[in-house]
Coordinates of C-alpha atoms and ligand atoms in Angstrom, one line a residue:
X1 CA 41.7 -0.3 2.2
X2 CA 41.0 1.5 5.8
X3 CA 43.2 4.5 4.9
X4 CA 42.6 5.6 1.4
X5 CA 43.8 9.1 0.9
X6 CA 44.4 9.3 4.6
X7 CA 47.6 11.2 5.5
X8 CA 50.0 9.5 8.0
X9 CA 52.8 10.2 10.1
X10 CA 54.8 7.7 11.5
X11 CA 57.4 8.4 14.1
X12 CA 59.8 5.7 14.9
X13 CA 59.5 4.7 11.1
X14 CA 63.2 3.8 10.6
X15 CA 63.7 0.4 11.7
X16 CA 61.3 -1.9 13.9
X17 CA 57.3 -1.2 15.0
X18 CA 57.5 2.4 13.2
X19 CA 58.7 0.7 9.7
X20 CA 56.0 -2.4 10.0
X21 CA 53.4 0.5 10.8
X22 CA 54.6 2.6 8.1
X23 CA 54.5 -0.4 5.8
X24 CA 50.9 -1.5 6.8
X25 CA 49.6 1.8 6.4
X26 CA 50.8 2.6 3.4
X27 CA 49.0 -1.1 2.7
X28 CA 45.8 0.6 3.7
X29 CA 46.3 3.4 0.9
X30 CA 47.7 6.4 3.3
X31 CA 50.1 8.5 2.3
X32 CA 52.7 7.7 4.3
X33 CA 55.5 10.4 6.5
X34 CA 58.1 8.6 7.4
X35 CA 59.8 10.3 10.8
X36 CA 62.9 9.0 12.8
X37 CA 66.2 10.9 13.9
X38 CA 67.6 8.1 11.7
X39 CA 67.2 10.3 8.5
X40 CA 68.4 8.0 6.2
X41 CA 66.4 5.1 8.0
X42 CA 63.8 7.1 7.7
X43 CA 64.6 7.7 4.0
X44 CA 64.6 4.0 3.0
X45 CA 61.5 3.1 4.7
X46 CA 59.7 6.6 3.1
X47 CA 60.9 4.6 -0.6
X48 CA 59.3 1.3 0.7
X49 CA 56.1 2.7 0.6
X50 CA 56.1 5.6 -1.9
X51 CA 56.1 7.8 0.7
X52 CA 58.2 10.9 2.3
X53 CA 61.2 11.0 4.7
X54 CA 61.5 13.2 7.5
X55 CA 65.1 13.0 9.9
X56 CA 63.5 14.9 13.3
X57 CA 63.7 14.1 16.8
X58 CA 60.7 14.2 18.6
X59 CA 62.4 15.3 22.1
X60 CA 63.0 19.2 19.9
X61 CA 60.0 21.1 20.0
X62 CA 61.6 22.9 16.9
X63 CA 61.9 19.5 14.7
X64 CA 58.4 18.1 15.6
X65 CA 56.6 21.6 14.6
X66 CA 59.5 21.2 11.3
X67 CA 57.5 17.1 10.7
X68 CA 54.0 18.9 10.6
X69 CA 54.5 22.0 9.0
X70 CA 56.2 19.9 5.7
X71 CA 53.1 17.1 6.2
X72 CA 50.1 19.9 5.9
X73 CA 52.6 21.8 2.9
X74 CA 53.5 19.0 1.3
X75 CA 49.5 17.3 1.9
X76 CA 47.3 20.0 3.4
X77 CA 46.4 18.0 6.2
X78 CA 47.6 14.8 8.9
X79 CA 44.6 12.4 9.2
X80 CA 46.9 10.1 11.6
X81 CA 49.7 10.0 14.3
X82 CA 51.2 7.1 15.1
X83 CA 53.6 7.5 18.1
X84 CA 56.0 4.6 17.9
X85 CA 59.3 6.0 18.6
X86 CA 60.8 5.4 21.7
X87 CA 64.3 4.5 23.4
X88 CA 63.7 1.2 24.8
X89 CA 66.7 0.2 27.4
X90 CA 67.8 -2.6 29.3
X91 CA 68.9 -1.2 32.5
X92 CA 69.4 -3.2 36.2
X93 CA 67.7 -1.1 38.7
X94 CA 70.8 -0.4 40.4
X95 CA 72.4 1.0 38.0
X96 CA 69.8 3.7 36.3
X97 CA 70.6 7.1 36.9
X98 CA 68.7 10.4 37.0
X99 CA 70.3 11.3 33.9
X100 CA 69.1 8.0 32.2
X101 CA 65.5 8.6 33.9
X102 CA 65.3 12.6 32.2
X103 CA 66.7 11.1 29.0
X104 CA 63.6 8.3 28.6
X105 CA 61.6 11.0 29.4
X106 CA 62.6 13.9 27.3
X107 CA 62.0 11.2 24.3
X108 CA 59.0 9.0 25.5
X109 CA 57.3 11.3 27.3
X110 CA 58.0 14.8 26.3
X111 CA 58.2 13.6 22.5
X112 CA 54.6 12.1 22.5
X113 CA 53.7 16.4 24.3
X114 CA 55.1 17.6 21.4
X115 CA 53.7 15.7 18.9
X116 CA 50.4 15.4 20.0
X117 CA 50.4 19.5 20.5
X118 CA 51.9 20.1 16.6
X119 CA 49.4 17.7 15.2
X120 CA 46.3 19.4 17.4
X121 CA 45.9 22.1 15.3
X122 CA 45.5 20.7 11.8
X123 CA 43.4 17.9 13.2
X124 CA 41.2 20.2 14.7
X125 CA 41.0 22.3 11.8
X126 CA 40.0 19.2 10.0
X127 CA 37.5 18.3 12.4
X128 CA 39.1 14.8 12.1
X129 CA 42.1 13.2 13.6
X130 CA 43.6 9.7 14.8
X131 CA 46.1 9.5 17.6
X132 CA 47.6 5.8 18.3
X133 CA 50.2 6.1 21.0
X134 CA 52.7 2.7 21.0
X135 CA 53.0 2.2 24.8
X136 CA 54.4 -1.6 26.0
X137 CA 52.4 -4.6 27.9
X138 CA 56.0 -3.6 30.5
X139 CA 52.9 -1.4 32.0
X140 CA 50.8 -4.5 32.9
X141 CA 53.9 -6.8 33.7
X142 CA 56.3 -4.9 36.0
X143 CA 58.8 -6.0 33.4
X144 CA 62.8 -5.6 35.3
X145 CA 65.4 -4.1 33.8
X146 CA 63.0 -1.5 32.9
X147 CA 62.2 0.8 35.5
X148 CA 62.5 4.3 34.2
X149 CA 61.1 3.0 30.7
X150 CA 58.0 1.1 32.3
X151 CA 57.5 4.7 33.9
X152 CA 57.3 6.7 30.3
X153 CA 55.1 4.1 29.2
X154 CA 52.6 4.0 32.4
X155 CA 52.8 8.1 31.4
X156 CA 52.0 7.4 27.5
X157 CA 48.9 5.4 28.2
X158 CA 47.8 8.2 31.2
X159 CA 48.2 10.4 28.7
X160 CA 46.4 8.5 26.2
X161 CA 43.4 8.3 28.7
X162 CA 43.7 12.3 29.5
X163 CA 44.1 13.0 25.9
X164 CA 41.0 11.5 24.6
X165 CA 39.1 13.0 27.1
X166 CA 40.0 16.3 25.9
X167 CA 40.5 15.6 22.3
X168 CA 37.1 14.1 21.2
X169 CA 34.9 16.7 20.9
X170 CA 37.2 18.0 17.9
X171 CA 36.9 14.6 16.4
X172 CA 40.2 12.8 16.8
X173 CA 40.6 9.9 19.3
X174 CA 43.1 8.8 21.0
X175 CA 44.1 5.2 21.8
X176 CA 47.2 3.5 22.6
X177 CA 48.6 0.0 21.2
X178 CA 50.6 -2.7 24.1
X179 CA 53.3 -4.8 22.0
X180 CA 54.8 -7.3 24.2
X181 CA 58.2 -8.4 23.5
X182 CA 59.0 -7.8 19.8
X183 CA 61.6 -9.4 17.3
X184 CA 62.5 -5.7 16.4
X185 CA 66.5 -4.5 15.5
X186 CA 66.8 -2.9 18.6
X187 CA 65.4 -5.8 21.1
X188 CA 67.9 -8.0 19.1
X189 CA 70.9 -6.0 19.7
X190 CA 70.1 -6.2 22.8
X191 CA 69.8 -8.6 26.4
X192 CA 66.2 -8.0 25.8
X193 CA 67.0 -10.9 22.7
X194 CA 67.7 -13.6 25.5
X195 CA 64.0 -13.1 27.1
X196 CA 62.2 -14.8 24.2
X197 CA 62.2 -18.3 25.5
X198 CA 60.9 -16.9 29.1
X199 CA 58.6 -14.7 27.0
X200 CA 56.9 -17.4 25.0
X201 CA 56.3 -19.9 27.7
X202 CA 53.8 -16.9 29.2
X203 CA 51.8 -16.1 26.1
X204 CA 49.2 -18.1 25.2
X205 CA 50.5 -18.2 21.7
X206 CA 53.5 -19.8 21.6
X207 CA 56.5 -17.8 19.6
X208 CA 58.1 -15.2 18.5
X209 CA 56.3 -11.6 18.4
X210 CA 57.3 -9.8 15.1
X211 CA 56.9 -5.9 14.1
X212 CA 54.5 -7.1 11.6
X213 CA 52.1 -8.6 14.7
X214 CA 51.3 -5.2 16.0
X215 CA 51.2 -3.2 13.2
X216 CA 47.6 -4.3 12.4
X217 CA 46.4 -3.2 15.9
X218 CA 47.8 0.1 15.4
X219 CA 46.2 0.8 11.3
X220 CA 42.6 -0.9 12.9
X221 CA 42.9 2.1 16.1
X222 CA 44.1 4.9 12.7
X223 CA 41.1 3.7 10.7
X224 CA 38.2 6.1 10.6
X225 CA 35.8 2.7 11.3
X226 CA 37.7 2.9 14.8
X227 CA 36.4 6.6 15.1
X228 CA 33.6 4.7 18.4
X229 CA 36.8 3.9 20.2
X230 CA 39.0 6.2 22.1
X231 CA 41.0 6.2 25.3
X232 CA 41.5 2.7 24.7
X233 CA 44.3 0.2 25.9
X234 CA 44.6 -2.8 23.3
X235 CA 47.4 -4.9 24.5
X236 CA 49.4 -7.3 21.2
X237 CA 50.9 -9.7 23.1
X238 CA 49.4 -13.2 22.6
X239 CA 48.4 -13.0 25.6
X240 CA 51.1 -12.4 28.0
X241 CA 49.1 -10.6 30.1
X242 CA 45.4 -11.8 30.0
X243 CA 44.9 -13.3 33.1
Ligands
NAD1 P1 63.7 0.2 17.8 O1 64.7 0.7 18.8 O2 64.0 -1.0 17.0 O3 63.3 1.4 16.9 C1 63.0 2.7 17.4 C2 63.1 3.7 16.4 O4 62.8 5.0 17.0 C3 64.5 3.8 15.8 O5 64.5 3.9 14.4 C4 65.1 5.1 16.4 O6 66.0 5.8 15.6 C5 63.8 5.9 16.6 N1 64.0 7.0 17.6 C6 64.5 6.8 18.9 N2 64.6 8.0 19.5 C7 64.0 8.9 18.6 C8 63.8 10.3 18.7 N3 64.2 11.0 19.8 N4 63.2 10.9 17.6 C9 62.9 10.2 16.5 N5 63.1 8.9 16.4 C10 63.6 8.3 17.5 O7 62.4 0.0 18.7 P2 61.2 -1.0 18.5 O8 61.5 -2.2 19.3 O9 60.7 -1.1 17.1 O10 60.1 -0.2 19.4 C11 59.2 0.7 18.8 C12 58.1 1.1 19.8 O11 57.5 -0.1 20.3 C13 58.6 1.8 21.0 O12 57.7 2.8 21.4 C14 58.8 0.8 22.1 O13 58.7 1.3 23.3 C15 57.6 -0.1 21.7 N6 57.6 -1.5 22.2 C16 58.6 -2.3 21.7 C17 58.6 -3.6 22.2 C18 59.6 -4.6 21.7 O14 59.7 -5.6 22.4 N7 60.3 -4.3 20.6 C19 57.6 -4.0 23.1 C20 56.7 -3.1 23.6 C21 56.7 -1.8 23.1
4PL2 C1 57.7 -8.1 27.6 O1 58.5 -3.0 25.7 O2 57.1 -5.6 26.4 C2 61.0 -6.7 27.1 C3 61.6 -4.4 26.1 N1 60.0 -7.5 27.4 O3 60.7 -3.3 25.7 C4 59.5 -3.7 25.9 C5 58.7 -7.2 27.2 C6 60.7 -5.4 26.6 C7 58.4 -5.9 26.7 C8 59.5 -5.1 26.4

């Protein structure tokens, strides 16, 4: 197990990428903080895995500092971050306004700020800390319908870079995982649902992407084996954008 005694906090951790994370994690032996807006999401998921519940929103400066001060009270420390919730969209171009642009950005953006500054301090007191940062292969691809989202996410993996530039000598890394398109609730209440035929035909691995595909890519980047890697991109997405 890559995470005994490791202690873990999972944003996004309701439904999708942040419950398969959660759930691999806790697979690994970490104590497991289960974070989503979705409180009662997050509650179920926090039973799955023996773990805790936390309803915050990471765009609220005052709920993210709320998610770390209960993690180091509750466990006297947080060994990992994994940043996995987002508000993915489906958007034509011509019809995204500024207010949907600040609204991405107050979540995937500002969010991943305020995490990443709440967590800084017990990690550093630690001497020990691992960031994983979910961005999207939409980066890589120019994906449409996306615009404002492909944005956040080209910021979460600048930010990634810049991050572990200034993070390392404290001991934490900081890397960032690149799902392509994912079987998740909120892709399949949505158009995104009607791109997986397109999708498939581009990977090199012929079907559907499930949460429980990327997951492992984001516990391998929280391990403390991984602690030689930082500022890295590791795209899981069979392939869709190798060449
Ligand atoms: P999802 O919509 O199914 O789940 C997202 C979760 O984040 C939900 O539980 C939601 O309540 C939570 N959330 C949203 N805003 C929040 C906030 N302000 N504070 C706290 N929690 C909040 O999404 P998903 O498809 O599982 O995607 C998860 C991550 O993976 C996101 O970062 C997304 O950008 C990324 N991603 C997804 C895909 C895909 O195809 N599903 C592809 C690439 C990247
Ligand atoms: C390839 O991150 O990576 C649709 C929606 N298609 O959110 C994504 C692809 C979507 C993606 C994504």
């Amino acid at each position: 197990m890559k995470l005994q005694d490791r202690v873990a906090i999972v944003t996004g951790a309701a439904q999708g990428i942040g419950k398969a994370v959660a759930d691999k994690l806790a697979a690994e032996g970490a104590k497991v903080v289960a974070v989503d807006v979705n409180g009662e999401g997050a509650e179920r998921t926090a039973e799955g895995v023996d773990g805790t519940a936390v309803q915050a929103d990471i765009s609220k400066p005052e709920d993210v500092q709320r998610m770390v001060d209960e993690t180091v009270s509750r466990h006297g420390k947080v060994d990992v971050l994994a940043n996995v919730a987002a508000i993915v969209p489906f958007t034509a171009w011509d019809d995204v306004t500024f207010d949907d642009w600040r609204r991405i950005m107050s979540v995937n953006l500002d969010g991943l700020f305020l995490t990443m500054k709440a967590v800084e301090k017990p990690m550093r007191a630690a001497g020990y800390g691992r960031i994983v940062n979910v961005t999207s292969n939409v980066i890589l691809a120019g994906t449409p319908n996306l615009a404002h989202y492909v944005a956040s996410k080209g910021g979460v993996w600048a930010f990634t870079r810049a991050a572990a530039r200034e993070l390392g000598k404290y001991g934490i890394t900081v890397n960032s995982v690149a799902p392509g398109l994912t079987a998740t609730e909120g892709v399949m209440a949505s158009p995104h649902a009607e791109a997986f035929e397109f999708v498939q035909m581009l990977q090199c691995i012929p079907r559907r992407g499930e949460a429980t595909d990327i997951a492992p890519s984001v516990a391998f980047l929280a391990s403390e084996e991984a602690g030689w890697v930082t500022g890295q991109l590791l795209v899981a997405d069979a392939g869709m954008t190798h060449n």
